[in-house]
Short mmCIF file of C-alpha atoms and ligand atoms in Angstrom, two decimals:
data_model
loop_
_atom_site.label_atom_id
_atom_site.label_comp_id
_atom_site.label_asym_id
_atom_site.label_seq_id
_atom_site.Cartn_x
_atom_site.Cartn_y
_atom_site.Cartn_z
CA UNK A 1 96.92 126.58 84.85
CA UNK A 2 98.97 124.31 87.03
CA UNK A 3 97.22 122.62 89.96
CA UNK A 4 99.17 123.93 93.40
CA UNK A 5 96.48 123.43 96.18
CA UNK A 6 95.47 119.88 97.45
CA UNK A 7 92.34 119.55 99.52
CA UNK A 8 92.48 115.54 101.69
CA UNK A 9 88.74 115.44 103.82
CA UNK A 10 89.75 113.17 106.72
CA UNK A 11 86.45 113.98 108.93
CA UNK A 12 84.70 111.20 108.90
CA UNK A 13 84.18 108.83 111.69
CA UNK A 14 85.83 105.63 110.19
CA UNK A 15 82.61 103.74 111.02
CA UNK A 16 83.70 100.25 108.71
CA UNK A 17 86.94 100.14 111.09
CA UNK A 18 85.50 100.40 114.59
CA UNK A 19 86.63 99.65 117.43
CA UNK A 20 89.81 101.14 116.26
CA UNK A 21 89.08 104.72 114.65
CA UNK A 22 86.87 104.84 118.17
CA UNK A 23 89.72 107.55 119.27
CA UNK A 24 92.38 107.19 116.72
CA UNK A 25 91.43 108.71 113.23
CA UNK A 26 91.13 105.99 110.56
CA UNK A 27 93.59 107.99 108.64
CA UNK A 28 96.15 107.53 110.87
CA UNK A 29 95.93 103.48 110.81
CA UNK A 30 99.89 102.54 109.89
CA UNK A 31 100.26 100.70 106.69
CA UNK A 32 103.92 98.92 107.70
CA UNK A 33 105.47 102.01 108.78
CA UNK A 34 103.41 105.20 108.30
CA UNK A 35 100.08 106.03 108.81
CA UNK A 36 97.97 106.04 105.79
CA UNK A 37 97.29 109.75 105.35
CA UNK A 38 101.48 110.17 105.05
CA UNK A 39 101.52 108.28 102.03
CA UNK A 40 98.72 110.89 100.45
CA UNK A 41 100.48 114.09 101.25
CA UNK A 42 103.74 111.92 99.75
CA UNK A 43 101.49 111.55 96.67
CA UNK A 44 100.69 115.48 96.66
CA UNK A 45 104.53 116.37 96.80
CA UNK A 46 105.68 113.89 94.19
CA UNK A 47 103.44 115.81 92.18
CA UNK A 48 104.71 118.42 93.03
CA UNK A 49 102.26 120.09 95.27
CA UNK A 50 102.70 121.53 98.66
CA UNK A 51 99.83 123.73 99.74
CA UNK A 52 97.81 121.54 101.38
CA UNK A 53 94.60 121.36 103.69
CA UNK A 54 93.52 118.74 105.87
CA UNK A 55 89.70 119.04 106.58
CA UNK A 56 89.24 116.98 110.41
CA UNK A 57 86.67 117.01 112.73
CA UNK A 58 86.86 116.07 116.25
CA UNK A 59 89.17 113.65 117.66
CA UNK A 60 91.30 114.05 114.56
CA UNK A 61 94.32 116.34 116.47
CA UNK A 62 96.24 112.99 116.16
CA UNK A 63 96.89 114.19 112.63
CA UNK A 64 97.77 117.86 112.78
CA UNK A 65 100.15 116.57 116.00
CA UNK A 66 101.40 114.23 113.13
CA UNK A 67 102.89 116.57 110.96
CA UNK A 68 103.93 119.47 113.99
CA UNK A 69 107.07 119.22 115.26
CA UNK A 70 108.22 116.84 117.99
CA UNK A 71 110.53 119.03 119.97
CA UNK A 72 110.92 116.34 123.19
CA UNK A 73 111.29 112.89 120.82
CA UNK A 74 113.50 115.22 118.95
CA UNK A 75 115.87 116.04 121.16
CA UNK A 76 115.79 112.39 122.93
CA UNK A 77 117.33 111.34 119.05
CA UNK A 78 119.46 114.07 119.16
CA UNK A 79 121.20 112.95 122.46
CA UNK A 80 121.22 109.60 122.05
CA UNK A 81 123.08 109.96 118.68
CA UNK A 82 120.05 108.20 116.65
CA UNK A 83 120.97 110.88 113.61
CA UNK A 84 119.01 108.47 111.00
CA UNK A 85 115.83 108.70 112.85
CA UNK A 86 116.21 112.26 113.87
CA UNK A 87 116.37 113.42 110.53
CA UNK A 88 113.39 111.16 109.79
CA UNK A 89 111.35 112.58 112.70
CA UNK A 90 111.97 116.80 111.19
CA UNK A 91 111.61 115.83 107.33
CA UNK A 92 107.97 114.84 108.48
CA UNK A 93 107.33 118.16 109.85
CA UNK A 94 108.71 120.26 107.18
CA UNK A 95 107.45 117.76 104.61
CA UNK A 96 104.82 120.36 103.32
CA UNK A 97 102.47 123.06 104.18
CA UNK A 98 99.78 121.48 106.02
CA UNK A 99 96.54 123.76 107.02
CA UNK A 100 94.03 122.86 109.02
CA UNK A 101 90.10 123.39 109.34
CA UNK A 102 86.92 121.75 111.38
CA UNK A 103 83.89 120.52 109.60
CA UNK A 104 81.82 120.89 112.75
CA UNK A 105 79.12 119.05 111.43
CA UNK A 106 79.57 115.52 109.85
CA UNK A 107 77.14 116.49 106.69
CA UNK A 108 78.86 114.25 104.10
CA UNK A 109 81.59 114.63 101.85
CA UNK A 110 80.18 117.46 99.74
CA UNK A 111 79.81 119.68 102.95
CA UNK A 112 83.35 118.75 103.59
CA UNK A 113 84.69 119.84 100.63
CA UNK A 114 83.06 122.75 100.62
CA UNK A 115 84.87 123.69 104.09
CA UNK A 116 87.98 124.48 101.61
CA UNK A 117 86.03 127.15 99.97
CA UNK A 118 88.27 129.90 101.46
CA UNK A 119 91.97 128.15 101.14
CA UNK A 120 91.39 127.05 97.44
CA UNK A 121 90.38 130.67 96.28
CA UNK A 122 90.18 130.87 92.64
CA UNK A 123 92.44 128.05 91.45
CA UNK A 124 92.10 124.59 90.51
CA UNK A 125 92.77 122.38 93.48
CA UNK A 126 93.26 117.96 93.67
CA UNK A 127 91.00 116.18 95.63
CA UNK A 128 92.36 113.26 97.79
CA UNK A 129 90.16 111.25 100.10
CA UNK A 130 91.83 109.57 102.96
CA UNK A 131 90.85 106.16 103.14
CA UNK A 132 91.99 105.66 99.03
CA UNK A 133 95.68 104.85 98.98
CA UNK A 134 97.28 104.70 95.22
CA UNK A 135 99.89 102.78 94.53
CA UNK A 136 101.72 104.32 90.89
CA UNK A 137 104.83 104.86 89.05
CA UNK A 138 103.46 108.27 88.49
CA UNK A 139 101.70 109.50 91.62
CA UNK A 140 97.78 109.30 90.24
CA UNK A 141 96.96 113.33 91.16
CA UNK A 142 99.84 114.14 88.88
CA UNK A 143 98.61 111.99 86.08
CA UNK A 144 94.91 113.67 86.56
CA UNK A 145 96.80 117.29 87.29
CA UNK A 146 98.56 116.55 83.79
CA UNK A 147 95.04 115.63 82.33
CA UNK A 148 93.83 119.19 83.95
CA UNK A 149 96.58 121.20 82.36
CA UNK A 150 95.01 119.66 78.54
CA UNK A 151 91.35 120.16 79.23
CA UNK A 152 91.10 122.58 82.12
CA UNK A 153 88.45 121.13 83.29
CA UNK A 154 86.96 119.15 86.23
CA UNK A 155 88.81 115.39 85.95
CA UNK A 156 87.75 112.40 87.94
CA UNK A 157 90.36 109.41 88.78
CA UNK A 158 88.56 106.39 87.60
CA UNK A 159 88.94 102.60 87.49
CA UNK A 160 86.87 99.44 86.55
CA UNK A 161 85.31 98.05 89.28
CA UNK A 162 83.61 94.66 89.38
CA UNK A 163 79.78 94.71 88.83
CA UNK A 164 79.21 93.43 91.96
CA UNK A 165 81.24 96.43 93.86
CA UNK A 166 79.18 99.17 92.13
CA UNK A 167 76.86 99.34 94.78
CA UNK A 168 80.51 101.04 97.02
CA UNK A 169 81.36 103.88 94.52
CA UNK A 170 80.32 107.15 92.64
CA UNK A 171 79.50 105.40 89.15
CA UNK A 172 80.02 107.33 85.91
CA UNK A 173 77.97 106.90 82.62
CA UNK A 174 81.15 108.33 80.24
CA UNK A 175 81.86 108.49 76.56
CA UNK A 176 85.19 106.79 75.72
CA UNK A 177 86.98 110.07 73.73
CA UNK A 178 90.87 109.16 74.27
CA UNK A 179 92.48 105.98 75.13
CA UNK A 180 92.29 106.42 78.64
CA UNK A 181 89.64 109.36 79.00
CA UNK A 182 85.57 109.85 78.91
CA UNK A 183 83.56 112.74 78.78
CA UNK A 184 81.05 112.17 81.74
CA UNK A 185 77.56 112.13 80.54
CA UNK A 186 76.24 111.19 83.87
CA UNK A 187 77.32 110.54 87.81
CA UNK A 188 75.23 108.54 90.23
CA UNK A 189 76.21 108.22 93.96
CA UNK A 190 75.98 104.07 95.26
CA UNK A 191 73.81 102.88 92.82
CA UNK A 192 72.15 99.43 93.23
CA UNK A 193 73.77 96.97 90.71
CA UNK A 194 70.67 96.91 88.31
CA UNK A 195 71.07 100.72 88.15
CA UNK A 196 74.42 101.62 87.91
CA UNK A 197 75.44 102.85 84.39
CA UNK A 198 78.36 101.13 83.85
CA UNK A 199 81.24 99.69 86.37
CA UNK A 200 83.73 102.76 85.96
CA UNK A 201 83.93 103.91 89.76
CA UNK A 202 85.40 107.05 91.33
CA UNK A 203 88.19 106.26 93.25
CA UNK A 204 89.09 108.77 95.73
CA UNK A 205 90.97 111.04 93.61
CA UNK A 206 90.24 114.78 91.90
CA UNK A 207 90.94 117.78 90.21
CA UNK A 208 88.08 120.07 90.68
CA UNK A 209 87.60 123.91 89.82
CA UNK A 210 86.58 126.54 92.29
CA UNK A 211 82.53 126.03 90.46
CA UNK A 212 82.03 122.90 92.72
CA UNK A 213 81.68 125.36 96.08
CA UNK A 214 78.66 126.57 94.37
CA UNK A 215 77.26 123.55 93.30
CA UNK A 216 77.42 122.43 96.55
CA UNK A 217 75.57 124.85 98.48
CA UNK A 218 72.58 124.09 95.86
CA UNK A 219 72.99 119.89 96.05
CA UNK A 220 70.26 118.52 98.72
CA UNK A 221 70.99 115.89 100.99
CA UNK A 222 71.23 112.53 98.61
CA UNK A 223 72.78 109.04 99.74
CA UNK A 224 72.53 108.39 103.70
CA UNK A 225 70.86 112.04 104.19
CA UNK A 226 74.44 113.40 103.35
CA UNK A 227 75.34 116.14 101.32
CA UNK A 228 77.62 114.13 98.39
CA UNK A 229 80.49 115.31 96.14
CA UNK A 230 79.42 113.37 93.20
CA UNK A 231 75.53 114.42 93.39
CA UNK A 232 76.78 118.21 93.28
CA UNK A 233 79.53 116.81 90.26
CA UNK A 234 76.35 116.11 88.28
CA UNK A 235 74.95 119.24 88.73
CA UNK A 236 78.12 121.00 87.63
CA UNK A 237 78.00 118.85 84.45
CA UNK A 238 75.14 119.65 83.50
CA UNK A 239 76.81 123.23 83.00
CA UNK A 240 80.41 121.96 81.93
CA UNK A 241 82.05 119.32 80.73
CA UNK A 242 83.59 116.54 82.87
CA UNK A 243 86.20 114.58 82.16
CA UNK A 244 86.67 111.10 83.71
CA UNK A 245 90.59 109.74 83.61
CA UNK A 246 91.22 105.75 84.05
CA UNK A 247 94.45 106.42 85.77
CA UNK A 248 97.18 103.78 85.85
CA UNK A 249 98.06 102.51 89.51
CA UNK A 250 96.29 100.22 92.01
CA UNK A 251 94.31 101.86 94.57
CA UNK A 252 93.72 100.58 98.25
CA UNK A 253 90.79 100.97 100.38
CA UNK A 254 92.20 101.00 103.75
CA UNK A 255 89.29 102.35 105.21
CA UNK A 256 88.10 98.75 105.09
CA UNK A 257 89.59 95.99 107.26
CA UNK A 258 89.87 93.81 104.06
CA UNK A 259 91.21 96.66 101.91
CA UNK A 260 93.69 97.69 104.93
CA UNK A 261 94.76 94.19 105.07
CA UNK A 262 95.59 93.64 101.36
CA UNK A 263 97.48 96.93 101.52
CA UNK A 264 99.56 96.47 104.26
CA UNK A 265 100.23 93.06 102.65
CA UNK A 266 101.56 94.26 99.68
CA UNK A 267 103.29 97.43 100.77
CA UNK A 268 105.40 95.21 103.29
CA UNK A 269 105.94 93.22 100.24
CA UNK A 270 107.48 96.49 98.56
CA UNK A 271 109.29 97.66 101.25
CA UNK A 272 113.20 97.20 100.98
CA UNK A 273 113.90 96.11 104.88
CA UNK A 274 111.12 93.81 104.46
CA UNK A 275 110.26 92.32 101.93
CA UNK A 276 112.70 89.10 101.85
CA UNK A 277 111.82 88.26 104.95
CA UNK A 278 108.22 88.60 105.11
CA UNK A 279 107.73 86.81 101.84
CA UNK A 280 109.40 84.01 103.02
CA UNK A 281 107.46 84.32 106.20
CA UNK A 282 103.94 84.47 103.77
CA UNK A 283 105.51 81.19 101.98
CA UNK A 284 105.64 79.17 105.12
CA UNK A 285 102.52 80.30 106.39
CA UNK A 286 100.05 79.63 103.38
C1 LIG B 1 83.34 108.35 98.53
C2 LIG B 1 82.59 108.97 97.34
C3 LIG B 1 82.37 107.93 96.25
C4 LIG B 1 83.72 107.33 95.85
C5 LIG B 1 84.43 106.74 97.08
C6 LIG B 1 85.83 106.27 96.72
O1 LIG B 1 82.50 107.42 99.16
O2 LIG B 1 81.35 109.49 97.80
O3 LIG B 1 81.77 108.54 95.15
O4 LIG B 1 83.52 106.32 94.88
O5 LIG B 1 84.54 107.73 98.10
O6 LIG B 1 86.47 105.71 97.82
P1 LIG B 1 82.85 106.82 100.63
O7 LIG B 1 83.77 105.67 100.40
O8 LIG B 1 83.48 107.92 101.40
O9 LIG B 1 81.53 106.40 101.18
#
């Protein structure tokens, strides 16, 4: 079954970037040109998905204005003969089908997931969290959506972490059964570095079957008092099997002022107008 639906939770407060996600979601910070959360619903349609719901909280209208139509800027453009950036401005708003819904409650990731319950139905859906930006000749959800369409199972996007960052991630004890692929034996949310299992981290990315909602609404608070995705992922594999991909791309944590930094860094360094420029500008500099 091919994966059509894409869930992106962009709730949370943004608490590592404050003062700045104090009234502007953290998923709307620009890396060079466009906020962050653009580049994941790019990611979604070079994949070739376009159903696509946007779980915000409070304060996070910013977004949904994002992708809506901009009637007055529009026709500003359209009289002042600015035809490039006109047709820039409507692309974004018919770029895909974007729904909304509230978490009212900031319970954690798991309880925002499961606010999707209704949209994803009975199908597989991809998982992207907001703050994770993946940088990839093939967008990462299609490499794990490929993975899916094998398996048909739950897949997690993975990569190697340094020991001393386990204590940041969902950490997965796996079996190595392909060259790129584990079958998860075990998941544990933030573990200290003397516990973690190994130093394969989740990073932000998912395809996940309708069972999760379930699994979800028996998973206890964990980590922080929140209800997490990856505590009610080990639940679920203790039922089926999870797979755990190391996809092939470099991921960004621009939820992070560091992580946002190196990003916009490097995506300036990629971008065409740029780039020349800029690198010269780094040269000098440093
Ligand atoms: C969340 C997940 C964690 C995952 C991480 C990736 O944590 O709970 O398992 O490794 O995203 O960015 P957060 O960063 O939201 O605290």
């Amino acid at each position: 079954m091919k994966v059509k639906k894409a869930v992106i939770p962009a709730a949370g407060f943004g608490t590592r970037f404050l003062p700045a996600t104090k009234s502007t979601p953290k998923e709307m910070l620009t890396i060079v040109d466009k906020p962050a959360i653009h580049y994941n619903v790019e990611e979604l349609i070079e994949a070739g998905i376009e159903d696509i719901l946007i779980i915000i909280g409070r304060n996070k209208e910013d977004i949904a204005n994002y992708f809506d139509r901009s009637p007055e800027l529009e026709l500003f453009l359209k009289e002042n003969g600015k035809e490039e950036l006109l047709e820039l401005t409507e692309r974004i708003s018919n770029m895909a089908n974007i729904h909304y819904v509230r978490q009212k409650d900031a319970k954690g990731l798991g309880h925002a997931v499961h606010c999707a319950k209704t949209f994803v139905g009975d199908e597989p859906f991809a998982l992207l969290l907001g703050d994770d930006l993946v940088y990839a000749t093939t967008p990462c959800i299609k490499q794990l959506a490929d993975m899916y369409e094998t398996y048909e199972s739950t897949i997690i996007g993975v990569q190697n972490v340094d020991k001393s960052q386990v204590n940041k991630y969902g950490i997965i004890d796996g079996l190595k059964v392909g060259e790129n692929l584990y079958e998860v034996k075990d998941l544990v949310e933030k573990p200290s570095i003397e516990e973690a299992p190994s130093n394969i981290a989740i990073m932000g990315r998912y395809i996940l079957t309708p069972d999760i909602f379930h699994m979800i609404e028996e998973t206890p608070p964990g980590k922080n008092g929140e209800i997490q995705l990856t505590d009610a992922l080990r639940r679920l594999n203790q039922q089926k099997e999870i797979y755990a991909y190391l996809f092939d791309g470099k991921r960004y944590d621009t939820g992070d002022k560091l992580g946002y930094l190196i990003a916009t860094v490097e995506y300036a360094l990629r971008n065409e107008e740029l780039s020349e420029d800029f690198r010269s500008y780094l040269k000098k500099l440093l």
